[in-house]
Short mmCIF file of C-alpha atoms in Angstrom, two decimals:
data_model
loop_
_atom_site.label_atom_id
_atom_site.label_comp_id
_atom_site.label_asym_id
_atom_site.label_seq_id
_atom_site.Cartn_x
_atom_site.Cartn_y
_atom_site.Cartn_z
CA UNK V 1261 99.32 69.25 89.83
CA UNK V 1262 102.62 68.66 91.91
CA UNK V 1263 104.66 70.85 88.98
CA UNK V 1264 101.85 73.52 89.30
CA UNK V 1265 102.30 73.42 92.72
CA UNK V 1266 106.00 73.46 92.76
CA UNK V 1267 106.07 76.65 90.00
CA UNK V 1268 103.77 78.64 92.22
CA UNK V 1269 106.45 78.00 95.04
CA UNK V 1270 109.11 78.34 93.10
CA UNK V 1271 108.27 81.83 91.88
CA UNK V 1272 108.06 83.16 95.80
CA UNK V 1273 110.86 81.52 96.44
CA UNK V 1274 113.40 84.49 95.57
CA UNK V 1275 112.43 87.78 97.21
CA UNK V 1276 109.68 86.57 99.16
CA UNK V 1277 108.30 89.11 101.19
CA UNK V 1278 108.21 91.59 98.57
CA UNK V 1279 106.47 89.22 96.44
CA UNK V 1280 104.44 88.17 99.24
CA UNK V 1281 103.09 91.35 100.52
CA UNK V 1282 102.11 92.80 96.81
CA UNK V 1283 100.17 89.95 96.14
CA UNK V 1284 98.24 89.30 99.34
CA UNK V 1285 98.10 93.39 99.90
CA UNK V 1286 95.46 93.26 96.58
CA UNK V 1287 92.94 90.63 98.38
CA UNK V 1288 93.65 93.03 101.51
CA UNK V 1289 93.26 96.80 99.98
CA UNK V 1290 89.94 95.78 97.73
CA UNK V 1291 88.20 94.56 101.29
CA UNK V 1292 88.76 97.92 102.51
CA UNK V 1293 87.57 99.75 99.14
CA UNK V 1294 84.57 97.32 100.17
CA UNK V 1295 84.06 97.98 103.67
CA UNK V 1296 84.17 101.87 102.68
CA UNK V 1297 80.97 101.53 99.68
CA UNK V 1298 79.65 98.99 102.46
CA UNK V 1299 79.41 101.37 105.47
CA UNK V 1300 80.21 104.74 104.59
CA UNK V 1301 79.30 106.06 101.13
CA UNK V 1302 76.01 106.48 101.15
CA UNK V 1303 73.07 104.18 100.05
CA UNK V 1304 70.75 104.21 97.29
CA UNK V 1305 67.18 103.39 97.19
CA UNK V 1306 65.39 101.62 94.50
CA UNK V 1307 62.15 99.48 93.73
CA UNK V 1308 62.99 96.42 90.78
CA UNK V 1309 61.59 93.61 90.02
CA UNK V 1310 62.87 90.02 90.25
CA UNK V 1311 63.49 88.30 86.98
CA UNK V 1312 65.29 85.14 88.23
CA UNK V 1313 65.73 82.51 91.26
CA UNK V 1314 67.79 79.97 90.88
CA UNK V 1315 68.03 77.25 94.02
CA UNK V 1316 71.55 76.73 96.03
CA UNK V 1317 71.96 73.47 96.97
CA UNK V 1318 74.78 71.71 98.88
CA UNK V 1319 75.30 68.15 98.53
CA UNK V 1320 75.11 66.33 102.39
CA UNK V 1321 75.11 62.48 103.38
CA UNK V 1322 72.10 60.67 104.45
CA UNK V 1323 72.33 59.34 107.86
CA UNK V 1324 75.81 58.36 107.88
CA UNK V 1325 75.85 56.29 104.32
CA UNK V 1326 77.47 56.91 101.59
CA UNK V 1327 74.09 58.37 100.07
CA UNK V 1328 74.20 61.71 98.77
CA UNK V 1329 71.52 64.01 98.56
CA UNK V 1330 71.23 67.55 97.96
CA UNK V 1331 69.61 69.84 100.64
CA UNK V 1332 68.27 73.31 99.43
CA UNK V 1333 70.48 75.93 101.67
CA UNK V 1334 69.00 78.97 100.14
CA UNK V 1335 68.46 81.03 97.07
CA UNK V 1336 69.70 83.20 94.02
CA UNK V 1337 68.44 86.10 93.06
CA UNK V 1338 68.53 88.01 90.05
CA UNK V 1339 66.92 91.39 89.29
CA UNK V 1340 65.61 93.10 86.35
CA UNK V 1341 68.64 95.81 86.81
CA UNK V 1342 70.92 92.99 87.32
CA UNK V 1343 71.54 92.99 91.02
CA UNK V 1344 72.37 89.70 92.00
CA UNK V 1345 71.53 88.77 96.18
CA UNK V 1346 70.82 85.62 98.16
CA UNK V 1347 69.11 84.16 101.27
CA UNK V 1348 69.01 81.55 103.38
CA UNK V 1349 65.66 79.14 103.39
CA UNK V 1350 63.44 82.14 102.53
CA UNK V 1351 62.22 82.61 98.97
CA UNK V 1352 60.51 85.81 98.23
CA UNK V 1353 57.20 85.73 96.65
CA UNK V 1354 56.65 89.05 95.82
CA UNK V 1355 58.20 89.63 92.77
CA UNK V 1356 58.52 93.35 93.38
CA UNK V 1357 60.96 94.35 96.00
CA UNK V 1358 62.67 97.43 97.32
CA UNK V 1359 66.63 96.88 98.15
CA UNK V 1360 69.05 99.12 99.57
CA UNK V 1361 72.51 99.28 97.54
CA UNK V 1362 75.61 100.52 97.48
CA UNK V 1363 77.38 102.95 95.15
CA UNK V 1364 80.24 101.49 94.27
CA UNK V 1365 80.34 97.65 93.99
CA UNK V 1366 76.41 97.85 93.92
CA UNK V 1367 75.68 95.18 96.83
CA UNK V 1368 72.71 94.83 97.74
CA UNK V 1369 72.31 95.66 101.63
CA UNK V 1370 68.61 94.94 102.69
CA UNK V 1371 65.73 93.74 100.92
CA UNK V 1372 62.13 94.44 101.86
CA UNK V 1373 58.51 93.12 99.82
CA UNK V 1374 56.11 95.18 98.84
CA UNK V 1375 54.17 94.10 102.53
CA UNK V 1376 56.99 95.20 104.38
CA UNK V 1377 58.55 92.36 104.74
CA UNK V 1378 62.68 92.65 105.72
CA UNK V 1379 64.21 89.68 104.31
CA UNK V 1380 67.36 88.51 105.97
CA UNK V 1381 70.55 88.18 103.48
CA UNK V 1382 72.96 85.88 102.85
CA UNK V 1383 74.99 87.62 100.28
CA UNK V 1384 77.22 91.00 100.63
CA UNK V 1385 78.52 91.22 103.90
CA UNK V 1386 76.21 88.66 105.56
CA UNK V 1387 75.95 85.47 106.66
CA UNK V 1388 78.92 83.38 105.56
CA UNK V 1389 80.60 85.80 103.93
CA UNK V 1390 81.29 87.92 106.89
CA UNK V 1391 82.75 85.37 108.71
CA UNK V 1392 84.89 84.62 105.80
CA UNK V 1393 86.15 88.10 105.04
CA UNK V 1394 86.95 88.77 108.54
CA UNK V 1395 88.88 85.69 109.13
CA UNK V 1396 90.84 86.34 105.51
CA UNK V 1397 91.74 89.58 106.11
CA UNK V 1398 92.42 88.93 109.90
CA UNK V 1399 94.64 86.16 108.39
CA UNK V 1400 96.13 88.00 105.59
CA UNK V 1401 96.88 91.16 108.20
CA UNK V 1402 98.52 88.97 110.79
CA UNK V 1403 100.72 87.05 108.08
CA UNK V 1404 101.55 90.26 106.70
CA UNK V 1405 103.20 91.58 109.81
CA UNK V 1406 104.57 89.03 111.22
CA UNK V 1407 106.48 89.00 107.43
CA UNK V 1408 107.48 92.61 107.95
CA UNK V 1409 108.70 91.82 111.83
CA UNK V 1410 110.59 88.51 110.82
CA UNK V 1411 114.12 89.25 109.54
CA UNK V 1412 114.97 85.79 108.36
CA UNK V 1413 111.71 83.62 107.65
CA UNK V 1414 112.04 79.39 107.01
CA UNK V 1415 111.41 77.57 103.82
CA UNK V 1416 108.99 75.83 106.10
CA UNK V 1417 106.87 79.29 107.49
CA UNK V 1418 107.30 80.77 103.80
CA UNK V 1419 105.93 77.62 102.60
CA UNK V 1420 103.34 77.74 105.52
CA UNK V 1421 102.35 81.35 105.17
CA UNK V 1422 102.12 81.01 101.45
CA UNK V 1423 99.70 77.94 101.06
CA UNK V 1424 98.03 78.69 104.27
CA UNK V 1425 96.49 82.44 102.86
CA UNK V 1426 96.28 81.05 99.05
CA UNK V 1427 93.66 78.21 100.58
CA UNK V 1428 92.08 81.02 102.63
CA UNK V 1429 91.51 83.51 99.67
CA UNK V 1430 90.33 80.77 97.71
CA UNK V 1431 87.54 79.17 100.11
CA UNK V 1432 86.22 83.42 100.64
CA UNK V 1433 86.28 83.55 96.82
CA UNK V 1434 84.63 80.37 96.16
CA UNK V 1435 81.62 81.28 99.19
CA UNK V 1436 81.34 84.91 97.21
CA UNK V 1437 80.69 83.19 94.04
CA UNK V 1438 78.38 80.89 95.64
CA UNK V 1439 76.67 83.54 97.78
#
């Protein structure tokens, strides 16, 4: 693990904020593709059918011990198209639904049951994951220019400012797998 962590370093090391800037930028540039299919290409209507839920479950303590339980946070959706959703404590019964989704990355927007029913997300850009991508690309933006303003950055802020947005890209990719 150290050496892992130590070649990952290593390779920033020399020319860092050209390095540094193409591979955060990536992360960056694909949340704005994704904000574009999200708000301003337009939407597409369509009536499936639900083929699979799966449970989401996060592990918690019980009463201050060192018992752990799982607690049901939501759940996982999977339609007969294959558009993939979640929510948060609300399991549809109907297993005919209309959703709302976008061109591009096909996420699913808003679901509604066959009695009308709007069902609040957690997936997409929802819940969670909101709060996640702003604070990551907030993160990523600010790191990003105060790179570009800097003219001679520390081994202790490159260090910082690597490590710092690697753990923050991975905890938004980990919640948009789970979510």
């Amino acid at each position: 693990m150290n050496e892992t962590v130590e070649k990952f370093s290593l390779f920033f090391k020399k020319d860092f904020k050209k390095k540094f800037i193409c591979f955060f930028t990536i992360p960056f540039l694909a949340s704005v593709i994704f904000l574009v299919d999200f708000f301003l290409l337009p939407e597409t209507n369509t009536s499936d059918i639900i083929t699979h839920i799966s449970i989401i479950k996060i592990p918690s303590n019980v009463g201050g011990t060192s018992v752990r339980v799982s607690k049901v946070s939501g759940y996982r959706y999977i339609t007969e198209t294959n558009l993939k959703f979640s929510t948060l404590n609300t399991r549809i019964k109907s297993s005919e639904i209309k959703l709302r989704v976008t061109p591009l990355f096909k996420t699913v927007k808003a679901v509604s049951s066959t009695s009308k029913q709007k069902i609040v997300l957690a997936s997409g850009f929802s819940g969670l994951n909101q709060v996640l991508f702003v604070l990551c690309n907030g993160f990523i933006l600010v790191s990003i220019i105060y790179i570009l303003l800097t003219k001679h950055i520390t081994e202790n802020a490159r260090l910082n400012l690597l490590f710092s947005n690697t753990f923050i890209l991975a905890v938004w990719i980990y919640a948009l797998i789970l979510y």
